[in-house]
Each structure stands twice: as structure tokens, then as C-alpha cells.
Coordinates of C-alpha atoms and ligand atoms in Angstrom, one line a residue:
M159 CA 15.1 -11.6 13.2
I160 CA 14.0 -10.6 16.7
Y161 CA 12.3 -7.3 16.6
L162 CA 13.2 -5.0 19.5
D163 CA 12.1 -1.7 18.1
H164 CA 8.5 -1.5 19.3
S165 CA 8.9 2.2 20.2
A166 CA 9.4 3.0 16.6
T167 CA 6.4 1.0 15.5
T168 CA 4.7 -2.3 16.1
K169 CA 3.4 -5.2 13.9
P170 CA -0.4 -4.8 13.5
N171 CA -2.3 -7.4 15.4
K172 CA -4.0 -10.1 13.2
S173 CA -7.4 -9.4 14.6
V174 CA -6.9 -5.6 14.0
L175 CA -6.1 -6.4 10.4
E176 CA -9.1 -8.7 10.1
T177 CA -11.3 -6.0 11.6
F178 CA -10.0 -3.5 9.1
V179 CA -10.6 -5.8 6.1
Q180 CA -14.1 -6.7 7.3
A181 CA -15.0 -3.0 7.9
N182 CA -13.7 -2.2 4.4
E183 CA -15.7 -4.9 2.8
R184 CA -19.0 -4.1 4.4
Y185 CA -19.0 -0.6 5.7
Y186 CA -17.4 1.4 2.8
A187 CA -20.2 3.9 2.5
N188 CA -19.6 7.5 3.6
P189 CA -20.7 7.9 7.2
A190 CA -22.1 11.3 6.4
S191 CA -24.4 9.9 3.7
L192 CA -28.1 9.9 4.5
H193 CA -28.9 6.5 2.9
Q194 CA -29.0 3.2 4.8
M195 CA -25.5 2.2 4.1
G196 CA -24.2 5.6 5.3
V197 CA -26.3 5.3 8.4
E198 CA -24.9 1.8 9.1
T199 CA -21.4 3.0 8.6
N200 CA -22.0 5.9 10.9
T201 CA -23.4 3.6 13.6
L202 CA -20.1 1.6 13.4
L203 CA -18.1 4.8 13.6
S204 CA -20.1 5.9 16.7
R205 CA -19.5 2.5 18.3
A206 CA -15.7 2.8 17.8
R207 CA -15.8 6.3 19.3
E208 CA -17.8 5.1 22.3
Q209 CA -15.5 2.1 22.9
I210 CA -12.4 4.4 23.0
A211 CA -14.2 7.0 25.1
A212 CA -15.2 4.3 27.7
I213 CA -11.6 3.2 28.0
I214 CA -10.2 6.7 28.2
K215 CA -13.0 7.8 30.4
T216 CA -14.4 10.8 28.5
E217 CA -17.5 11.5 26.4
P218 CA -17.6 10.0 22.9
E219 CA -17.8 13.4 21.3
Q220 CA -14.5 14.3 22.9
I221 CA -12.7 11.7 20.8
I222 CA -11.4 13.1 17.5
F223 CA -10.0 10.5 15.1
T224 CA -6.7 11.7 13.5
S225 CA -3.9 10.2 11.3
G226 CA -1.7 9.5 14.4
G227 CA 0.4 11.0 17.1
T228 CA 1.9 13.8 15.0
E229 CA -1.4 15.1 13.9
S230 CA -2.9 14.8 17.3
N231 CA 0.0 16.8 18.8
N232 CA -0.2 19.5 16.2
F233 CA -4.0 19.7 16.7
A234 CA -3.8 19.9 20.5
I235 CA -1.1 22.6 20.6
K236 CA -2.1 24.8 17.7
G237 CA -5.9 24.2 18.2
L238 CA -5.9 25.0 21.9
A239 CA -3.4 27.8 21.7
R240 CA -5.2 29.6 18.9
A241 CA -8.7 29.2 20.3
N242 CA -7.7 30.4 23.7
K243 CA -5.2 33.2 22.9
H244 CA -7.2 35.5 25.3
R245 CA -5.9 33.3 28.2
G246 CA -2.3 33.9 27.3
T247 CA 0.4 33.4 24.7
K248 CA 3.0 31.4 26.6
I249 CA 3.5 27.7 25.7
L250 CA 5.4 25.5 28.1
I251 CA 6.8 22.2 26.9
S252 CA 9.4 19.9 28.4
A253 CA 13.0 19.9 27.0
I254 CA 12.5 16.3 25.7
E255 CA 9.2 16.4 23.8
H256 CA 8.7 14.6 20.5
A257 CA 9.4 16.7 17.4
S258 CA 5.7 16.9 16.7
V259 CA 5.2 18.8 19.9
E260 CA 8.4 20.9 19.8
E261 CA 7.9 22.0 16.2
S262 CA 4.2 22.7 16.6
A263 CA 5.0 25.0 19.5
K264 CA 7.8 26.6 17.5
A265 CA 5.5 27.2 14.6
L266 CA 3.3 29.3 16.9
E267 CA 6.1 31.7 17.6
K268 CA 5.4 33.2 14.2
E269 CA 1.9 34.0 15.5
G270 CA 3.1 35.9 18.6
Y271 CA 3.3 33.0 21.1
T272 CA 6.4 32.4 23.2
V273 CA 7.8 28.9 24.0
E274 CA 9.6 28.0 27.1
K275 CA 11.1 24.6 28.0
V276 CA 10.9 22.9 31.4
Q277 CA 14.3 21.4 32.3
V278 CA 14.8 17.7 33.1
N279 CA 17.2 15.8 35.3
E280 CA 19.7 13.1 34.3
Y281 CA 16.9 10.5 34.0
G282 CA 14.7 12.8 31.8
V283 CA 12.2 13.6 34.6
I284 CA 11.1 17.2 34.6
S285 CA 12.0 19.7 37.3
I286 CA 8.8 20.5 39.3
E287 CA 10.6 23.7 40.5
D288 CA 11.3 24.8 37.0
L289 CA 7.7 24.1 36.0
K290 CA 6.4 26.1 38.9
K291 CA 8.8 29.0 38.0
K292 CA 7.9 29.0 34.3
L293 CA 4.1 28.5 34.7
T294 CA 2.8 32.0 34.7
K295 CA -0.7 33.6 34.4
D296 CA -0.3 34.0 30.7
T297 CA 0.5 30.4 30.0
V298 CA -2.1 29.0 27.6
I299 CA -0.9 25.4 27.2
V300 CA 1.5 23.0 28.9
S301 CA 2.5 20.0 26.9
I302 CA 4.4 17.3 28.7
M303 CA 4.7 13.7 27.4
H304 CA 3.9 10.8 29.7
V305 CA 6.7 8.5 28.5
N306 CA 9.7 9.7 26.5
N307 CA 10.3 7.7 23.3
E308 CA 14.1 7.7 23.5
I309 CA 14.9 7.0 27.1
G310 CA 11.6 5.8 28.6
A311 CA 11.5 8.7 31.2
L312 CA 8.2 8.7 33.0
Q313 CA 6.8 12.0 34.2
P314 CA 4.8 12.6 37.4
I315 CA 1.6 13.4 35.5
S316 CA -0.9 13.8 38.4
E317 CA 1.5 16.2 40.2
I318 CA 2.0 18.2 36.9
A319 CA -1.8 18.3 36.3
R320 CA -2.5 19.5 39.9
I321 CA 0.1 22.3 39.6
V322 CA -1.1 23.4 36.2
H323 CA -4.8 23.4 37.2
E324 CA -4.3 25.0 40.6
N325 CA -1.9 27.8 39.4
S326 CA -3.0 28.7 36.0
R327 CA -5.8 28.7 33.4
A328 CA -3.6 26.7 31.0
F329 CA -4.6 23.5 29.4
F330 CA -2.4 20.5 30.1
H331 CA -1.8 18.3 27.0
M332 CA -0.1 14.9 27.4
D333 CA 1.4 12.9 24.6
A334 CA 0.6 9.4 25.6
V335 CA 1.9 7.8 22.4
Q336 CA 4.5 5.7 24.3
S337 CA 2.6 5.1 27.4
F338 CA -0.9 4.0 26.4
G339 CA -1.0 0.2 26.6
K340 CA 2.2 0.0 28.6
I341 CA 1.3 1.7 31.9
P342 CA -2.1 3.0 33.2
V343 CA -3.1 6.3 31.6
H344 CA -5.4 8.3 33.9
F345 CA -7.5 10.9 32.1
A346 CA -10.4 11.6 34.4
G347 CA -10.5 14.4 36.9
E348 CA -8.3 17.4 37.8
E349 CA -5.4 15.0 38.4
G350 CA -5.3 14.2 34.7
P351 CA -4.4 16.1 31.6
D352 CA -7.0 18.1 29.6
A353 CA -6.0 16.6 26.2
L354 CA -4.4 13.3 25.3
T355 CA -2.6 12.0 22.2
V356 CA -2.6 8.3 21.3
S357 CA -1.2 6.7 18.1
G358 CA -2.5 3.4 16.6
H359 CA 0.7 2.1 15.2
K360 CA 2.5 2.0 18.6
I361 CA -0.1 -0.3 20.0
N362 CA -0.2 -3.0 17.3
G363 CA -2.8 -1.0 15.4
L364 CA -2.4 0.5 11.9
K365 CA -0.1 3.3 10.8
G366 CA -2.0 6.4 10.0
T367 CA -4.5 6.0 12.9
G368 CA -4.8 7.8 16.2
F369 CA -6.9 10.1 18.2
L370 CA -6.9 13.2 20.3
A371 CA -9.1 13.0 23.4
L372 CA -10.4 16.0 25.3
R373 CA -11.4 15.7 28.9
K374 CA -14.4 18.0 28.6
Q375 CA -15.9 20.5 26.1
V376 CA -13.2 23.1 25.5
N377 CA -12.5 25.7 22.8
I378 CA -10.3 24.2 20.2
E379 CA -9.7 25.4 16.7
T380 CA -9.5 23.0 13.8
I381 CA -6.3 22.8 11.8
I382 CA -7.9 20.9 8.9
H383 CA -10.7 22.9 7.3
G384 CA -13.3 21.5 4.9
G385 CA -16.7 19.7 5.2
G386 CA -16.9 19.9 9.0
Q387 CA -16.6 16.2 9.8
E388 CA -15.6 15.0 13.3
M389 CA -17.8 17.5 15.1
G390 CA -16.4 20.3 12.9
L391 CA -12.9 19.7 14.2
R392 CA -11.3 17.6 11.6
S393 CA -12.6 17.7 8.0
G394 CA -12.3 15.0 5.5
T395 CA -14.4 11.9 4.9
V396 CA -13.9 9.9 8.0
A397 CA -11.8 6.7 7.6
V398 CA -14.3 4.4 9.3
P399 CA -12.4 1.1 8.8
Q400 CA -9.3 2.8 10.3
A401 CA -11.3 4.1 13.3
V402 CA -12.8 0.7 13.9
A403 CA -9.4 -1.0 13.7
L404 CA -8.1 1.6 16.1
A405 CA -10.8 0.9 18.6
K406 CA -9.9 -2.8 18.3
A407 CA -6.2 -2.0 19.0
V408 CA -7.1 0.3 21.9
R409 CA -9.3 -2.4 23.5
M410 CA -6.6 -5.1 23.1
A411 CA -3.8 -2.8 24.4
H412 CA -6.0 -1.9 27.4
E413 CA -6.7 -5.5 28.2
T414 CA -3.1 -6.7 27.9
Q415 CA -1.6 -3.6 29.6
P416 CA -1.3 -5.0 33.2
A417 CA 0.3 -8.3 32.1
H418 CA 2.6 -6.5 29.7
E419 CA 3.7 -4.0 32.3
E420 CA 4.6 -6.7 34.7
Q421 CA 6.5 -8.8 32.2
F422 CA 8.2 -6.0 30.4
S423 CA 9.4 -4.4 33.7
Q424 CA 11.1 -7.6 34.7
W425 CA 12.9 -7.8 31.4
R426 CA 13.8 -4.1 31.6
D427 CA 15.3 -4.6 35.1
D428 CA 17.1 -7.7 33.9
L429 CA 18.6 -5.8 30.9
H430 CA 19.6 -2.9 33.1
A431 CA 21.4 -5.2 35.5
F432 CA 23.1 -6.9 32.6
L433 CA 24.2 -3.7 31.0
Q434 CA 25.7 -2.4 34.2
Q435 CA 28.5 -5.0 34.1
F436 CA 30.1 -3.2 31.2
P437 CA 32.3 -0.4 32.5
Y438 CA 32.0 1.6 29.2
V439 CA 28.1 1.3 29.0
R440 CA 25.8 3.9 30.7
T441 CA 22.1 3.2 31.0
L442 CA 20.0 6.2 30.2
S443 CA 16.7 4.5 31.1
S444 CA 16.0 3.5 34.6
N445 CA 14.0 0.9 36.6
N446 CA 11.6 3.8 37.5
G447 CA 10.8 4.5 33.8
A448 CA 8.6 2.9 31.2
P449 CA 8.5 -0.9 31.3
H450 CA 9.3 -1.4 27.6
I451 CA 12.2 1.0 26.9
V452 CA 15.9 0.3 27.6
S453 CA 18.3 2.9 26.5
C454 CA 22.0 2.9 26.9
A455 CA 25.1 4.6 25.6
V456 CA 28.4 3.0 24.8
Q457 CA 31.5 5.2 25.3
G458 CA 33.4 6.2 22.2
L459 CA 31.2 4.3 19.7
R460 CA 28.6 5.3 17.3
G461 CA 25.0 4.0 17.8
E462 CA 24.8 3.1 14.1
I463 CA 27.7 0.7 14.4
L464 CA 26.0 -1.1 17.3
V465 CA 22.6 -1.2 15.4
N466 CA 24.4 -2.8 12.4
A467 CA 26.4 -5.3 14.5
M468 CA 23.3 -6.3 16.5
Q469 CA 21.4 -6.8 13.2
H470 CA 24.1 -9.1 12.0
E471 CA 23.4 -11.1 15.2
G472 CA 19.7 -11.2 14.4
F473 CA 18.3 -8.4 16.5
I474 CA 16.6 -5.2 15.4
I475 CA 17.3 -2.3 17.7
S476 CA 17.6 1.4 17.0
T477 CA 19.7 4.4 17.8
S478 CA 18.0 6.9 20.2
S479 CA 14.8 7.1 18.1
A480 CA 13.5 6.3 14.6
C481 CA 13.0 10.0 13.9
S482 CA 16.6 11.0 14.6
S483 CA 18.2 7.9 13.3
K484 CA 18.7 9.2 9.8
D485 CA 20.3 12.5 10.6
H486 CA 23.4 11.9 12.5
S487 CA 23.1 14.8 14.9
I488 CA 22.9 14.1 18.6
S489 CA 19.3 14.1 19.8
H490 CA 17.9 16.9 21.9
V491 CA 16.8 14.3 24.5
V492 CA 20.4 13.1 24.9
K493 CA 21.6 16.7 25.0
A494 CA 19.0 17.6 27.7
I495 CA 20.0 14.9 30.1
E496 CA 23.6 16.1 29.8
I497 CA 25.5 12.8 29.6
D498 CA 29.3 12.8 29.2
P499 CA 30.1 13.9 25.6
S500 CA 32.2 10.7 25.1
Y501 CA 28.9 8.7 25.3
E502 CA 26.6 11.0 23.3
K503 CA 27.1 9.4 19.9
G504 CA 26.8 5.8 21.2
V505 CA 23.1 5.7 22.2
I506 CA 21.0 2.7 21.4
R507 CA 17.4 1.9 22.3
I508 CA 16.0 -1.6 22.8
S509 CA 12.2 -1.5 23.0
I510 CA 10.1 -4.5 24.0
G511 CA 6.6 -5.4 22.8
E512 CA 4.1 -8.0 21.9
G513 CA 5.5 -11.4 21.0
I514 CA 8.9 -11.1 22.7
T515 CA 9.8 -14.0 25.0
E516 CA 12.2 -14.7 27.8
K517 CA 14.3 -16.7 25.4
D518 CA 14.6 -13.6 23.1
I519 CA 15.8 -11.4 26.0
Q520 CA 18.4 -14.0 27.1
A521 CA 19.6 -14.4 23.4
F522 CA 19.9 -10.6 23.2
K523 CA 22.2 -10.6 26.1
I524 CA 24.5 -13.2 24.6
A525 CA 24.6 -11.3 21.3
F526 CA 25.3 -8.0 22.9
K527 CA 28.2 -9.5 24.9
K528 CA 29.6 -10.9 21.7
V529 CA 29.3 -7.6 19.9
M530 CA 31.0 -5.8 22.8
M531 CA 33.9 -8.3 22.6
Q532 CA 34.2 -7.4 18.9
V533 CA 34.0 -3.6 19.1
K534 CA 35.3 -2.8 22.6
E535 CA 37.4 -5.6 24.0
F536 CA 39.3 -6.9 21.0
Ligands
LIG705 C1 6.3 10.2 21.9 C2 5.8 10.3 20.5 N1 4.9 11.2 20.2 C3 4.5 11.3 18.9 C4 4.9 10.4 17.9 C5 4.3 10.6 16.5 O1 3.4 9.6 16.3 P1 3.0 9.1 14.8 O2 4.1 8.3 14.3 O3 1.7 8.3 15.0 O4 2.8 10.4 14.1 C6 5.8 9.4 18.3 C7 6.3 8.5 17.2 O5 7.5 8.1 17.2 C8 6.3 9.4 19.6 O6 7.1 8.4 20.0

């Protein structure tokens, strides 16, 4: 099987797994314990935090280890909104955010916050005009993802950051789950976001790992109360082996990013050109988007049929996203980009990652053509 579903999750890197096992074998003490083993474990934890901070370009104490993207997004939105309610009660998100952002914002409506969505164009890129219009003095947080997980849309982050910082007191949170390791992520300075979400399992790390990074010391309220670990921001005995494995995955993703970006972009462009030869296929991703995501819709077909047919040919792909693949409703991302209704149900996503070769991409094209002959051109 050739795995082309790296946006759903990735295979953990061998050296990440080895790091995890070694850390578990030697550093299993509680990092909060005062004895020598605790101190050693805590030193290891500090090193993992420092390594990530150096790559992200923030201070180590601004890195909070979490269980992944969902928790980091919940924490950023709820934590920043609640701690800074005096700044305002409006939350601005894009119309194509991941459910963990959308639902976190929605949950705050019960606490008196209002949520507004910034519209996107047919490629999923936000309207700067709409952002400017909706960004008001009472906006407390703007959360806009770097790369969309379903269609690979890439947002103009430095422009968004500048607009938010120049025109409001709002915090700008960016979900970088699909961009970190794929394209450069700039965090330092006013041209970057104030808070950043990264998930381990999307970068050949472990499931259940991730972090929220803050650009500087800000007021943020915890969402997990208890013993006050993680600078009082995320209670619970810190999973040191997971943190160390995450630091390893972050380092590796950072190192391989430029080469991956170059290679994946070539394959993405190649696949886009290939897909355009079918008159009944519309590409939803573009050559200006993320390097690793190719999304297209086949007219009059269901995505599930294509996923099954491609699996039969030895390729693992997905419908628009892993989250929406089990309920058969049309995803909010597909709705937001307003494609012709005859294409809406036929969306598939091919996502490239570590280990994929030129041969795999060429074989994919042959298999896709064969499937199209079966389902569309019989
Ligand atoms: C853009 C985006 N944000 C957040 C998440 C959630 O991350 P996690 O699975 O680590 O909770 C995902 C996962 O699919 C994602 O693609």
C-alpha cells in the first residue's frame, strides 16, 4: 500500500520511537520530584523545551506541552479569550478553521463572546477586506490557520499579523498543524502570530503530543486545573518521554523542511497538471497552496467511492479530511469555497509526506486514470 494520507496522520519516525523508548527506560521519574532521578528527568524536559523554543524562536517558558493540536487550539482560544475579556468579547476565525478552533470559539458563545467568520475566496484564501471590516476594537482573539487541512489553502500570515497588531489589541493565534515542517513558519516579531499550535503526529512524531507556543509573556488562563505543572498552565504529571520525542520530531521536521517543500511542490504541481486533463475533475488545491496537499472533486461521484477504488489499486487517500470522513455531510470548507453543487460530494485529498517517491506519484497517476475509466468513462 502506498500511503498518501499524511495530512490525517504520519508514521512515527524510527528515531522518534527510539528516543521515546530510551526516555521511558531511563527517565521515568516524575520531573516535579525533588530526588536525583526527578531532577535528571526535569533537566531532560527543560532541554526538550529549549530545543523547540530555539527552533520556534521564543523563550522556553513560552512553550507549553499539550496532547496535540486539538488541545492547543482549545487552550489558545479559551485561555486567551477568558484571561483577556477586558479587551473585548469578539472572536474572529476564518470560515475554514479546523473543528477544534471552530468548536472552541462556539463554546465561548455561552460565556458571552460573539464569534464572526472571515470569508474566503474559491481557493480558501481569506478576504483581507472582510478581516479589516470585522476586526473591531472589541476583538479579543483572531484565529486563522496557516495551511488548511482539507484543501491546502495557504494564508498571508504576515499581512494578517500586521493588520491585527496595527488595528486592534487582539491576539493572533495561528494553527500551524498542517504547515510546520512543510513550509517556513515565522513566529518572531510583529509580523508573526502571538500564539502557535503544533501537533506531533503530523510531523512523524507521536500521537498525543503537541505544544502551544506563545510569542511573549501574555495573560492566558489554564483549561486544565490541578497541580500547576507546565508553569501553572497545564496541570498533570508531565509526559517527559512524549515531550522529548516531540522535540526530536520537531528538530527533524525543521531540518527536512526545505528539501521536502521543494520536492513535494514539484509533485503537487505535477498532480495538478495531471488532474486538469479530466474534464469532470476540479482541483480545489492550487500551486500557490501547501506543498503536500492535493485536493480535487469529481463531478457526480462520492468521495468514498473513489477512496475505496483507489485503495483497491493500492493507494491510501482520503475524502476531504479524516475528521469529516465518517459523517457523510459536506464539509464546511467545501461549502465555504462555494464549488458547484455537482462536485461537492466527490472531494478527495491526496497528501504527500516522508517516504513517498517519484515512482509512487507516477504509479498514482496510472491508478487514478484506471479508476476514472471504470467509474466515469465506462
Ligand atoms: C489544521 C488542524 N488543526 C488541528 C488538528 C488537530 O490536531 P490533533 O489531531 O493533534 O488533535 C488537525 C488534525 O487533523 C488539523 O489538521
